[in-house]
């Protein structure tokens, strides 16, 4: 009797494990990404804009690889950003951002979006945490020195640093990338790419508001078209990448 009960319990446990594994696989499939290199194309939140014939489109579209998505297991991915597009950053700044990609954490979820083509009205958000660590003021200054060399950005950094009253201040540094799947085949929107620096108090608790935010995504978007280009308006808040396929 005891043996029979044990066998029954084992079968029930095994069935539950199979069910959980199946649910996990289905969930992972729902959030799957088409791995590959994604190149910029003119669009409004991944809806094509501008010339549509291959010749005319190629004439006005910069040949720029924005990012690459690489599979890292059954349901895991990591992202490689094309930091060379950040033309106003120093080589050291570009290399620093790229070095963060060596260790990253990936998560995915859904969020309502009026621009999504999906039946449920959601966009799938793919989030990549590239950096999450405490740094001191000297490290922050050295990091900022490698980022945008535009006078407006350097002035913003300088003003924030000079306004500090504590030379021993510590910060929580967070750098992350978000890609959004709006339901278009082989297209992914670069929703955000930024570094936030939150000041830590004496107990090591981070402020709710970032002390300095560096929008790498905006710097990337601003490098794609001249300001007087009729297509620059489509890169104001986001940019879309189309997966490269052989022959395209």
Coordinates of N, CA and C in Angstrom, one line a residue:
X1 N 0.8 -1.2 0.0 CA 0.0 0.0 0.0 C 0.9 1.3 0.0
X2 N 1.9 1.2 0.8 CA 2.8 2.4 0.9 C 3.6 2.6 -0.4
X3 N 4.0 1.4 -1.0 CA 4.7 1.5 -2.3 C 3.8 2.1 -3.3
X4 N 2.5 1.7 -3.4 CA 1.6 2.2 -4.3 C 1.4 3.7 -4.2
X5 N 1.3 4.1 -2.9 CA 1.1 5.6 -2.6 C 2.3 6.4 -3.1
X6 N 3.5 5.8 -2.9 CA 4.7 6.5 -3.2 C 4.8 6.6 -4.8
X7 N 4.4 5.5 -5.5 CA 4.4 5.6 -6.9 C 3.5 6.6 -7.5
X8 N 2.3 6.7 -6.8 CA 1.2 7.7 -7.3 C 1.8 9.1 -7.0
X9 N 2.4 9.3 -5.9 CA 2.9 10.6 -5.5 C 4.0 11.0 -6.5
X10 N 4.8 10.0 -6.9 CA 5.9 10.3 -7.8 C 5.4 10.7 -9.2
X11 N 4.3 10.0 -9.6 CA 3.7 10.3 -10.9 C 3.1 11.7 -10.9
X12 N 2.5 12.0 -9.8 CA 1.9 13.4 -9.7 C 2.9 14.4 -9.8
X13 N 4.0 14.2 -9.1 CA 5.1 15.2 -9.1 C 5.7 15.3 -10.4
X14 N 5.9 14.1 -11.1 CA 6.5 14.1 -12.4 C 5.6 14.9 -13.4
X15 N 4.3 14.7 -13.3 CA 3.4 15.4 -14.2 C 3.4 16.9 -14.0
X16 N 3.5 17.3 -12.7 CA 3.6 18.7 -12.5 C 4.9 19.3 -13.0
X17 N 6.0 18.6 -12.9 CA 7.3 19.1 -13.5 C 7.2 19.2 -15.0
X18 N 6.6 18.2 -15.6 CA 6.4 18.3 -17.1 C 5.5 19.5 -17.5
X19 N 4.5 19.7 -16.7 CA 3.6 20.9 -17.0 C 4.3 22.2 -16.8
X20 N 5.1 22.3 -15.7 CA 5.9 23.5 -15.5 C 6.9 23.8 -16.6
X21 N 7.5 22.7 -17.0 CA 8.5 22.8 -18.1 C 7.9 23.2 -19.4
X22 N 6.7 22.6 -19.7 CA 6.0 23.0 -20.9 C 5.5 24.4 -20.9
X23 N 5.0 24.9 -19.8 CA 4.6 26.3 -19.6 C 5.8 27.2 -19.8
X24 N 7.0 26.8 -19.3 CA 8.2 27.6 -19.4 C 8.6 27.7 -20.9
X25 N 8.5 26.6 -21.6 CA 8.9 26.6 -23.0 C 8.0 27.5 -23.8
X26 N 6.7 27.4 -23.6 CA 5.7 28.2 -24.3 C 5.9 29.6 -24.0
X27 N 6.1 30.0 -22.7 CA 6.4 31.4 -22.3 C 7.6 31.9 -23.0
X28 N 8.7 31.1 -23.0 CA 9.9 31.6 -23.7 C 9.7 31.8 -25.2
X29 N 8.9 30.9 -25.8 CA 8.6 31.0 -27.2 C 7.8 32.3 -27.5
X30 N 7.0 32.7 -26.6 CA 6.2 33.9 -26.8 C 7.0 35.1 -26.8
X31 N 8.2 35.0 -26.1 CA 9.1 36.2 -26.0 C 10.3 36.0 -26.8
X32 N 10.3 35.1 -27.7 CA 11.5 34.8 -28.5 C 11.9 36.0 -29.4
X33 N 13.2 36.1 -29.7 CA 13.7 37.2 -30.5 C 14.3 36.5 -31.8
X34 N 14.2 37.1 -32.9 CA 14.9 36.7 -34.1 C 16.3 37.2 -34.0
X35 N 17.2 36.2 -33.7 CA 18.6 36.6 -33.5 C 19.2 37.1 -34.8
X36 N 20.2 38.0 -34.7 CA 20.8 38.5 -35.9 C 21.2 39.9 -35.8
X37 N 21.7 40.5 -36.9 CA 22.1 41.9 -37.0 C 20.9 42.7 -37.5
X38 N 20.7 43.8 -36.8 CA 19.6 44.7 -37.2 C 20.1 46.0 -37.7
X39 N 19.7 46.4 -38.9 CA 20.2 47.6 -39.6 C 19.1 48.6 -39.6
X40 N 19.5 49.9 -39.5 CA 18.6 51.0 -39.5 C 17.8 51.1 -40.8
X41 N 16.5 51.3 -40.7 CA 15.7 51.7 -41.8 C 14.7 52.8 -41.4
X42 N 14.3 53.6 -42.4 CA 13.5 54.7 -42.1 C 12.1 54.3 -41.8
X43 N 11.6 54.6 -40.6 CA 10.3 54.2 -40.2 C 9.8 55.1 -39.1
X44 N 8.5 54.9 -38.8 CA 7.9 55.6 -37.6 C 7.4 54.4 -36.7
X45 N 8.2 54.1 -35.7 CA 7.9 53.0 -34.8 C 7.8 51.7 -35.6
X46 N 8.7 51.5 -36.5 CA 8.8 50.3 -37.4 C 7.8 50.2 -38.5
X47 N 7.0 51.3 -38.6 CA 6.1 51.4 -39.8 C 6.9 52.1 -40.9
X48 N 7.1 51.5 -42.0 CA 8.0 52.0 -43.1 C 7.6 53.4 -43.5
X49 N 8.6 54.3 -43.7 CA 8.3 55.7 -44.2 C 9.4 56.0 -45.3
X50 N 9.1 57.0 -46.0 CA 10.1 57.4 -47.1 C 9.9 56.5 -48.3
X51 N 10.9 56.6 -49.2 CA 10.9 55.8 -50.4 C 10.8 54.3 -50.1
X52 N 10.1 53.6 -50.9 CA 9.9 52.1 -50.7 C 10.6 51.2 -51.7
X53 N 10.9 51.8 -52.9 CA 11.6 51.0 -53.9 C 13.0 50.8 -53.4
X54 N 13.6 49.6 -53.6 CA 15.0 49.3 -53.1 C 16.0 50.4 -53.4
X55 N 16.0 50.9 -54.7 CA 17.0 51.8 -55.1 C 16.8 53.2 -54.4
X56 N 15.6 53.7 -54.4 CA 15.3 55.0 -53.8 C 15.5 54.9 -52.3
X57 N 15.1 53.8 -51.7 CA 15.3 53.6 -50.2 C 16.8 53.6 -49.9
X58 N 17.6 52.8 -50.6 CA 19.0 52.7 -50.4 C 19.7 54.1 -50.5
X59 N 19.2 54.9 -51.4 CA 19.9 56.2 -51.6 C 19.8 57.2 -50.4
X60 N 18.7 57.0 -49.6 CA 18.5 58.0 -48.5 C 18.7 57.3 -47.1
X61 N 19.0 56.0 -47.1 CA 19.1 55.3 -45.8 C 20.5 55.0 -45.5
X62 N 21.0 55.5 -44.4 CA 22.4 55.2 -44.0 C 22.6 53.7 -43.7
X63 N 23.7 53.2 -44.2 CA 24.0 51.8 -44.0 C 24.6 51.6 -42.7
X64 N 23.7 51.5 -41.7 CA 24.2 51.4 -40.3 C 23.6 50.2 -39.5
X65 N 24.5 49.4 -39.0 CA 24.0 48.3 -38.1 C 23.8 48.9 -36.8
X66 N 22.6 48.8 -36.2 CA 22.3 49.4 -34.9 C 22.7 48.5 -33.8
X67 N 22.3 47.2 -33.9 CA 22.6 46.3 -32.8 C 22.5 44.8 -33.3
X68 N 23.1 43.9 -32.5 CA 23.0 42.5 -32.9 C 22.5 41.8 -31.7
X69 N 21.5 40.9 -31.9 CA 21.0 40.0 -30.9 C 21.5 38.6 -31.0
X70 N 22.1 38.1 -30.0 CA 22.8 36.8 -30.0 C 22.1 35.9 -29.0
X71 N 21.7 34.6 -29.4 CA 21.1 33.7 -28.5 C 22.2 33.2 -27.5
X72 N 21.7 33.0 -26.3 CA 22.6 32.5 -25.2 C 21.9 31.4 -24.4
X73 N 21.5 30.3 -25.1 CA 20.7 29.3 -24.4 C 19.3 29.2 -25.0
X74 N 18.4 28.4 -24.4 CA 17.1 28.2 -24.9 C 16.3 29.5 -24.9
X75 N 16.3 30.2 -23.8 CA 15.4 31.4 -23.6 C 16.2 32.6 -23.2
X76 N 17.5 32.7 -23.5 CA 18.3 33.8 -23.1 C 19.0 34.4 -24.3
X77 N 19.2 35.7 -24.2 CA 19.9 36.4 -25.3 C 20.8 37.5 -24.7
X78 N 21.7 37.9 -25.5 CA 22.4 39.1 -25.1 C 22.5 40.0 -26.4
X79 N 22.7 41.3 -26.1 CA 22.7 42.3 -27.2 C 24.1 42.9 -27.3
X80 N 24.5 43.2 -28.5 CA 25.7 43.9 -28.8 C 25.3 45.2 -29.5
X81 N 25.6 46.3 -28.9 CA 25.3 47.6 -29.5 C 26.4 48.1 -30.4
X82 N 26.1 48.7 -31.5 CA 27.1 49.3 -32.4 C 27.5 50.7 -31.8
X83 N 28.5 50.7 -30.9 CA 28.9 51.9 -30.2 C 29.7 52.8 -31.2
X84 N 30.2 52.3 -32.3 CA 30.9 53.2 -33.2 C 30.0 54.2 -33.9
X85 N 28.7 54.0 -33.8 CA 27.7 55.0 -34.3 C 27.7 56.2 -33.4
X86 N 28.2 56.1 -32.2 CA 28.2 57.3 -31.3 C 29.4 58.1 -31.6
X87 N 29.2 58.9 -32.7 CA 30.4 59.6 -33.3 C 30.9 60.7 -32.4
X88 N 30.1 61.2 -31.5 CA 30.6 62.3 -30.6 C 31.2 61.8 -29.3
X89 N 31.3 60.5 -29.2 CA 31.9 59.9 -28.0 C 33.4 59.7 -28.3
X90 N 34.2 59.6 -27.3 CA 35.6 59.3 -27.6 C 35.7 57.8 -27.8
X91 N 36.9 57.3 -28.3 CA 37.1 55.9 -28.5 C 37.0 55.2 -27.2
X92 N 37.6 55.8 -26.1 CA 37.5 55.2 -24.8 C 36.1 55.1 -24.3
X93 N 35.3 56.1 -24.6 CA 33.9 56.0 -24.2 C 33.1 54.9 -24.9
X94 N 33.4 54.8 -26.2 CA 32.7 53.7 -27.0 C 33.2 52.3 -26.4
X95 N 34.5 52.2 -26.2 CA 35.0 50.9 -25.7 C 34.4 50.6 -24.3
X96 N 34.3 51.6 -23.5 CA 33.7 51.4 -22.1 C 32.3 50.8 -22.2
X97 N 31.5 51.4 -23.1 CA 30.1 50.9 -23.2 C 30.1 49.5 -23.8
X98 N 31.0 49.2 -24.7 CA 31.0 47.9 -25.3 C 31.5 46.8 -24.3
X99 N 32.4 47.3 -23.4 CA 32.9 46.3 -22.4 C 31.8 45.9 -21.4
X100 N 30.8 46.7 -21.2 CA 29.7 46.3 -20.3 C 28.9 45.2 -20.8
X101 N 29.0 44.9 -22.1 CA 28.2 43.8 -22.7 C 28.7 42.4 -22.4
X102 N 29.9 42.4 -21.8 CA 30.5 41.1 -21.4 C 29.6 40.3 -20.4
X103 N 29.0 41.1 -19.5 CA 28.1 40.4 -18.5 C 26.8 41.2 -18.5
X104 N 25.8 40.6 -18.9 CA 24.5 41.3 -18.9 C 23.4 40.3 -18.5
X105 N 22.3 40.9 -18.0 CA 21.1 40.1 -17.6 C 19.9 40.4 -18.5
X106 N 19.2 39.4 -19.0 CA 18.1 39.6 -19.9 C 16.8 39.2 -19.3
X107 N 15.8 40.1 -19.5 CA 14.4 39.8 -19.0 C 13.5 40.2 -20.1
X108 N 12.3 39.7 -20.1 CA 11.3 40.1 -21.1 C 9.9 40.1 -20.5
X109 N 9.0 40.9 -21.1 CA 7.7 41.1 -20.6 C 6.8 41.8 -21.6
X110 N 5.6 42.0 -21.3 CA 4.6 42.7 -22.2 C 4.2 44.0 -21.6
X111 N 3.8 44.9 -22.5 CA 3.3 46.2 -22.0 C 2.3 46.7 -23.1
X112 N 1.2 47.3 -22.7 CA 0.3 47.9 -23.7 C 0.9 48.9 -24.6
X113 N 0.6 48.9 -25.9 CA 1.1 49.9 -26.8 C 0.2 50.1 -27.9
X114 N -0.2 51.4 -28.2 CA -1.1 51.7 -29.2 C -0.5 51.5 -30.6
X115 N 0.8 51.4 -30.6 CA 1.5 51.2 -31.9 C 1.8 49.7 -32.2
X116 N 1.4 48.8 -31.4 CA 1.6 47.4 -31.6 C 0.6 46.8 -32.6
X117 N 1.1 45.9 -33.4 CA 0.2 45.2 -34.4 C -0.3 43.9 -33.7
X118 N 0.1 43.6 -32.5 CA -0.4 42.3 -31.9 C -1.8 42.4 -31.6
X119 N -2.5 41.2 -31.6 CA -3.9 41.1 -31.3 C -4.2 41.6 -29.9
X120 N -3.3 41.3 -29.0 CA -3.6 41.7 -27.6 C -3.3 43.1 -27.3
X121 N -2.7 43.9 -28.3 CA -2.4 45.3 -28.1 C -1.2 45.5 -27.3
X122 N -0.4 44.5 -27.1 CA 0.8 44.6 -26.3 C 2.1 44.6 -27.2
X123 N 3.1 45.3 -26.7 CA 4.5 45.2 -27.3 C 5.3 44.3 -26.4
X124 N 6.1 43.5 -26.9 CA 7.0 42.6 -26.1 C 8.3 43.4 -25.8
X125 N 8.6 43.6 -24.6 CA 9.8 44.4 -24.2 C 10.9 43.5 -23.8
X126 N 12.0 43.6 -24.5 CA 13.2 42.8 -24.2 C 14.2 43.8 -23.5
X127 N 14.5 43.5 -22.3 CA 15.4 44.4 -21.5 C 16.7 43.7 -21.2
X128 N 17.8 44.4 -21.4 CA 19.2 44.0 -21.2 C 19.8 44.9 -20.2
X129 N 20.2 44.4 -19.0 CA 20.9 45.1 -18.0 C 22.4 44.9 -18.2
X130 N 23.0 46.0 -18.6 CA 24.5 45.9 -18.9 C 25.3 46.3 -17.7
X131 N 24.8 47.1 -16.9 CA 25.6 47.5 -15.7 C 24.7 47.8 -14.5
X132 N 25.1 47.4 -13.4 CA 24.4 47.7 -12.1 C 25.4 47.6 -11.0
X133 N 26.1 48.7 -10.7 CA 27.1 48.6 -9.7 C 27.3 50.0 -9.0
X134 N 28.0 50.0 -7.9 CA 28.3 51.2 -7.2 C 29.6 51.8 -7.6
X135 N 29.7 53.1 -7.9 CA 31.0 53.7 -8.3 C 31.2 55.0 -7.5
X136 N 32.5 55.4 -7.5 CA 32.8 56.6 -6.8 C 32.8 57.8 -7.7
X137 N 33.0 59.0 -7.2 CA 32.9 60.2 -8.0 C 34.0 60.3 -9.1
X138 N 35.2 59.8 -8.7 CA 36.3 59.8 -9.7 C 35.9 59.0 -10.9
X139 N 35.4 57.8 -10.6 CA 35.0 56.9 -11.7 C 33.9 57.5 -12.6
X140 N 33.0 58.2 -11.9 CA 31.9 58.8 -12.7 C 32.4 59.9 -13.6
X141 N 33.3 60.7 -13.1 CA 33.9 61.8 -13.9 C 34.7 61.2 -15.1
X142 N 35.5 60.2 -14.9 CA 36.2 59.5 -15.9 C 35.3 58.9 -17.0
X143 N 34.2 58.4 -16.5 CA 33.2 57.8 -17.4 C 32.6 58.8 -18.3
X144 N 32.1 59.9 -17.7 CA 31.5 61.0 -18.4 C 32.4 61.6 -19.4
X145 N 33.7 61.7 -19.1 CA 34.7 62.3 -20.0 C 34.8 61.6 -21.3
X146 N 34.4 60.3 -21.3 CA 34.4 59.5 -22.6 C 33.2 59.6 -23.4
X147 N 32.1 60.1 -22.8 CA 30.8 60.2 -23.5 C 30.8 61.4 -24.4
X148 N 29.6 61.9 -24.7 CA 29.4 62.9 -25.7 C 30.4 64.1 -25.5
X149 N 31.1 64.5 -26.6 CA 32.0 65.7 -26.5 C 31.3 66.9 -27.0
X150 N 30.0 66.9 -27.3 CA 29.3 68.1 -27.7 C 29.3 69.1 -26.5
X151 N 29.4 70.3 -26.8 CA 29.5 71.3 -25.8 C 28.3 71.4 -24.9
X152 N 27.1 71.1 -25.5 CA 25.9 71.1 -24.6 C 25.9 70.0 -23.6
X153 N 26.4 68.8 -24.0 CA 26.4 67.7 -23.1 C 27.5 67.8 -22.1
X154 N 28.7 68.3 -22.5 CA 29.8 68.5 -21.6 C 29.4 69.6 -20.5
X155 N 28.7 70.6 -21.0 CA 28.2 71.6 -20.1 C 27.3 71.1 -19.0
X156 N 26.4 70.2 -19.4 CA 25.4 69.5 -18.5 C 26.2 68.7 -17.5
X157 N 27.2 67.9 -17.9 CA 27.9 67.1 -17.0 C 28.7 68.0 -16.0
X158 N 29.4 69.0 -16.5 CA 30.2 69.9 -15.7 C 29.3 70.6 -14.6
X159 N 28.2 71.1 -15.0 CA 27.3 71.8 -14.1 C 26.8 70.9 -13.0
X160 N 26.5 69.6 -13.3 CA 26.1 68.7 -12.3 C 27.2 68.3 -11.3
X161 N 28.4 68.1 -11.8 CA 29.5 67.7 -11.0 C 30.0 68.9 -10.1
X162 N 30.1 70.1 -10.7 CA 30.5 71.2 -9.9 C 29.5 71.5 -8.8
X163 N 28.2 71.2 -9.0 CA 27.2 71.5 -7.9 C 27.3 70.5 -6.8
X164 N 28.1 69.5 -6.8 CA 28.2 68.5 -5.8 C 28.9 69.1 -4.5
X165 N 28.4 68.9 -3.4 CA 29.0 69.4 -2.2 C 29.8 68.3 -1.4
X166 N 29.6 67.0 -1.8 CA 30.3 65.9 -1.2 C 31.3 65.3 -2.2
X167 N 32.6 65.5 -2.0 CA 33.6 65.0 -2.9 C 33.8 63.4 -2.7
X168 N 33.2 62.9 -1.7 CA 33.3 61.4 -1.4 C 32.0 60.7 -1.8
X169 N 31.2 61.4 -2.6 CA 29.9 60.9 -3.0 C 30.0 59.5 -3.8
X170 N 29.1 58.7 -3.6 CA 29.0 57.4 -4.3 C 27.7 57.3 -5.1
X171 N 27.8 56.5 -6.2 CA 26.6 56.5 -7.1 C 26.3 55.0 -7.5
X172 N 25.1 54.8 -7.7 CA 24.6 53.5 -8.3 C 24.5 53.7 -9.8
X173 N 25.3 53.0 -10.6 CA 25.4 53.1 -12.0 C 24.6 52.0 -12.7
X174 N 23.6 52.4 -13.5 CA 22.8 51.5 -14.2 C 22.8 51.8 -15.7
X175 N 23.2 50.8 -16.5 CA 23.2 51.0 -18.0 C 22.3 49.9 -18.5
X176 N 21.4 50.2 -19.4 CA 20.5 49.2 -19.9 C 20.0 49.5 -21.3
X177 N 19.5 48.5 -22.0 CA 19.0 48.6 -23.3 C 17.6 48.0 -23.3
X178 N 16.7 48.6 -24.0 CA 15.4 48.0 -24.2 C 15.1 47.9 -25.7
X179 N 14.7 46.7 -26.2 CA 14.2 46.5 -27.5 C 12.8 46.2 -27.5
X180 N 12.0 46.7 -28.4 CA 10.5 46.5 -28.4 C 10.1 45.8 -29.6
X181 N 9.4 44.7 -29.5 CA 8.8 44.0 -30.6 C 7.4 44.4 -30.8
X182 N 7.1 45.1 -31.9 CA 5.8 45.7 -32.1 C 4.9 44.8 -32.9
X183 N 5.4 43.6 -33.3 CA 4.6 42.7 -34.1 C 5.0 42.7 -35.6
X184 N 6.0 43.4 -36.0 CA 6.5 43.4 -37.4 C 7.5 42.3 -37.5
X185 N 7.4 41.6 -38.6 CA 8.4 40.5 -38.9 C 9.8 41.1 -39.0
X186 N 10.7 40.5 -38.3 CA 12.2 40.8 -38.5 C 12.5 42.3 -38.2
X187 N 11.7 42.9 -37.4 CA 11.9 44.3 -37.0 C 11.9 44.5 -35.5
X188 N 12.8 45.3 -35.0 CA 12.8 45.5 -33.6 C 13.1 47.0 -33.3
X189 N 12.4 47.6 -32.4 CA 12.6 49.0 -32.1 C 13.5 49.2 -30.9
X190 N 14.5 50.0 -31.1 CA 15.4 50.4 -30.0 C 14.7 51.5 -29.2
X191 N 14.1 51.1 -28.2 CA 13.3 52.0 -27.4 C 14.1 52.9 -26.5
X192 N 15.1 52.3 -25.8 CA 16.0 53.1 -25.0 C 17.4 52.4 -24.8
X193 N 18.4 53.3 -24.6 CA 19.7 52.9 -24.4 C 20.4 54.0 -23.6
X194 N 20.5 53.8 -22.3 CA 20.9 54.9 -21.4 C 21.7 54.4 -20.2
X195 N 22.4 55.4 -19.6 CA 23.1 55.2 -18.3 C 22.5 56.1 -17.3
X196 N 22.1 55.6 -16.2 CA 21.6 56.5 -15.1 C 22.5 56.3 -13.9
X197 N 22.8 57.5 -13.2 CA 23.7 57.5 -12.0 C 22.9 58.1 -10.9
X198 N 22.6 57.2 -9.9 CA 21.8 57.6 -8.7 C 22.7 57.8 -7.5
X199 N 22.6 58.9 -6.8 CA 23.4 59.2 -5.7 C 23.0 58.3 -4.5
X200 N 24.0 57.7 -3.8 CA 23.8 56.9 -2.7 C 23.9 57.7 -1.4
X201 N 23.0 57.4 -0.4 CA 23.1 58.1 0.9 C 24.1 57.3 1.8
X202 N 24.2 57.7 3.0 CA 25.2 57.1 3.9 C 24.9 55.6 4.2
X203 N 23.6 55.2 4.0 CA 23.3 53.8 4.2 C 23.4 53.0 3.0
X204 N 23.8 53.7 1.9 CA 24.0 53.0 0.6 C 22.7 52.8 -0.2
X205 N 21.6 53.6 0.2 CA 20.4 53.6 -0.5 C 20.4 54.6 -1.6
X206 N 20.0 54.1 -2.8 CA 20.0 55.0 -4.0 C 18.8 56.0 -4.0
X207 N 19.0 57.2 -4.5 CA 18.0 58.2 -4.6 C 17.0 57.7 -5.7
X208 N 15.7 58.1 -5.6 CA 14.7 57.7 -6.5 C 14.9 58.4 -7.9
X209 N 15.6 59.5 -7.9 CA 15.8 60.3 -9.1 C 17.3 60.3 -9.5
X210 N 17.5 60.0 -10.7 CA 18.9 59.9 -11.2 C 19.6 61.3 -11.1
X211 N 20.9 61.3 -10.6 CA 21.7 62.5 -10.5 C 22.1 63.0 -11.9
X212 N 22.5 62.0 -12.7 CA 22.8 62.3 -14.1 C 22.3 61.1 -15.0
X213 N 21.7 61.5 -16.1 CA 21.2 60.5 -17.1 C 21.9 60.8 -18.4
X214 N 22.5 59.8 -19.0 CA 23.1 59.9 -20.3 C 22.3 59.0 -21.3
X215 N 21.7 59.7 -22.3 CA 20.9 59.0 -23.2 C 21.7 58.6 -24.5
X216 N 22.3 57.4 -24.4 CA 23.1 57.0 -25.6 C 22.2 56.8 -26.8
X217 N 20.9 56.4 -26.6 CA 20.0 56.2 -27.7 C 19.8 57.4 -28.5
X218 N 19.6 58.6 -27.8 CA 19.4 59.8 -28.5 C 20.7 60.2 -29.3
X219 N 21.9 60.0 -28.7 CA 23.1 60.3 -29.4 C 23.2 59.4 -30.7
X220 N 22.8 58.1 -30.5 CA 22.8 57.3 -31.7 C 21.9 57.7 -32.8
X221 N 20.6 58.1 -32.4 CA 19.6 58.5 -33.3 C 20.0 59.8 -34.1
X222 N 20.6 60.7 -33.3 CA 21.0 62.0 -33.9 C 22.1 61.9 -34.9
X223 N 22.8 60.8 -34.9 CA 23.9 60.6 -35.9 C 23.4 60.0 -37.2
X224 N 22.2 59.6 -37.3 CA 21.7 58.9 -38.5 C 21.4 59.9 -39.7
X225 N 20.8 61.0 -39.4 CA 20.4 62.0 -40.5 C 20.9 63.4 -40.1
X226 N 21.1 64.2 -41.1 CA 21.4 65.6 -40.9 C 20.1 66.2 -40.3
X227 N 20.3 67.3 -39.5 CA 19.1 67.9 -38.9 C 18.1 68.5 -39.9
X228 N 18.6 68.8 -41.1 CA 17.6 69.3 -42.1 C 17.0 68.2 -43.0
X229 N 17.3 67.0 -42.7 CA 16.8 65.9 -43.4 C 15.3 65.7 -43.1
X230 N 14.5 65.4 -44.2 CA 13.0 65.2 -43.9 C 12.8 63.9 -43.1
X231 N 13.8 63.1 -43.0 CA 13.6 61.8 -42.3 C 14.1 61.9 -40.8
X232 N 14.7 63.0 -40.4 CA 15.2 63.1 -39.1 C 14.1 63.1 -38.0
X233 N 12.9 63.5 -38.4 CA 11.8 63.6 -37.5 C 11.4 62.2 -37.0
X234 N 11.7 61.2 -37.8 CA 11.3 59.8 -37.5 C 12.2 59.2 -36.4
X235 N 13.4 59.8 -36.2 CA 14.3 59.3 -35.2 C 14.3 60.1 -33.9
X236 N 13.3 61.0 -33.7 CA 13.3 61.8 -32.6 C 13.2 61.1 -31.3
X237 N 12.4 60.1 -31.2 CA 12.2 59.4 -29.9 C 12.6 57.9 -29.9
X238 N 12.7 57.3 -31.1 CA 13.0 55.9 -31.2 C 13.6 55.6 -32.6
X239 N 14.1 54.4 -32.7 CA 14.6 54.0 -34.1 C 14.4 52.5 -34.2
X240 N 14.1 52.1 -35.4 CA 13.8 50.7 -35.7 C 14.9 50.1 -36.5
X241 N 15.2 48.8 -36.1 CA 16.2 48.0 -36.9 C 15.5 46.9 -37.6
X242 N 16.0 46.6 -38.8 CA 15.4 45.5 -39.6 C 16.5 44.4 -39.7
X243 N 16.1 43.2 -39.4 CA 17.1 42.1 -39.4 C 17.7 41.9 -40.8
X244 N 19.0 41.8 -40.9 CA 19.7 41.6 -42.1 C 19.5 40.2 -42.6
X245 N 19.1 40.0 -43.8 CA 19.0 38.6 -44.4 C 19.9 38.6 -45.6
X246 N 20.6 37.5 -45.8 CA 21.4 37.3 -47.0 C 20.6 37.6 -48.3
X247 N 21.2 38.4 -49.2 CA 20.5 38.8 -50.4 C 19.8 40.1 -50.3
X248 N 19.6 40.6 -49.1 CA 18.9 41.9 -49.0 C 19.9 43.1 -49.0

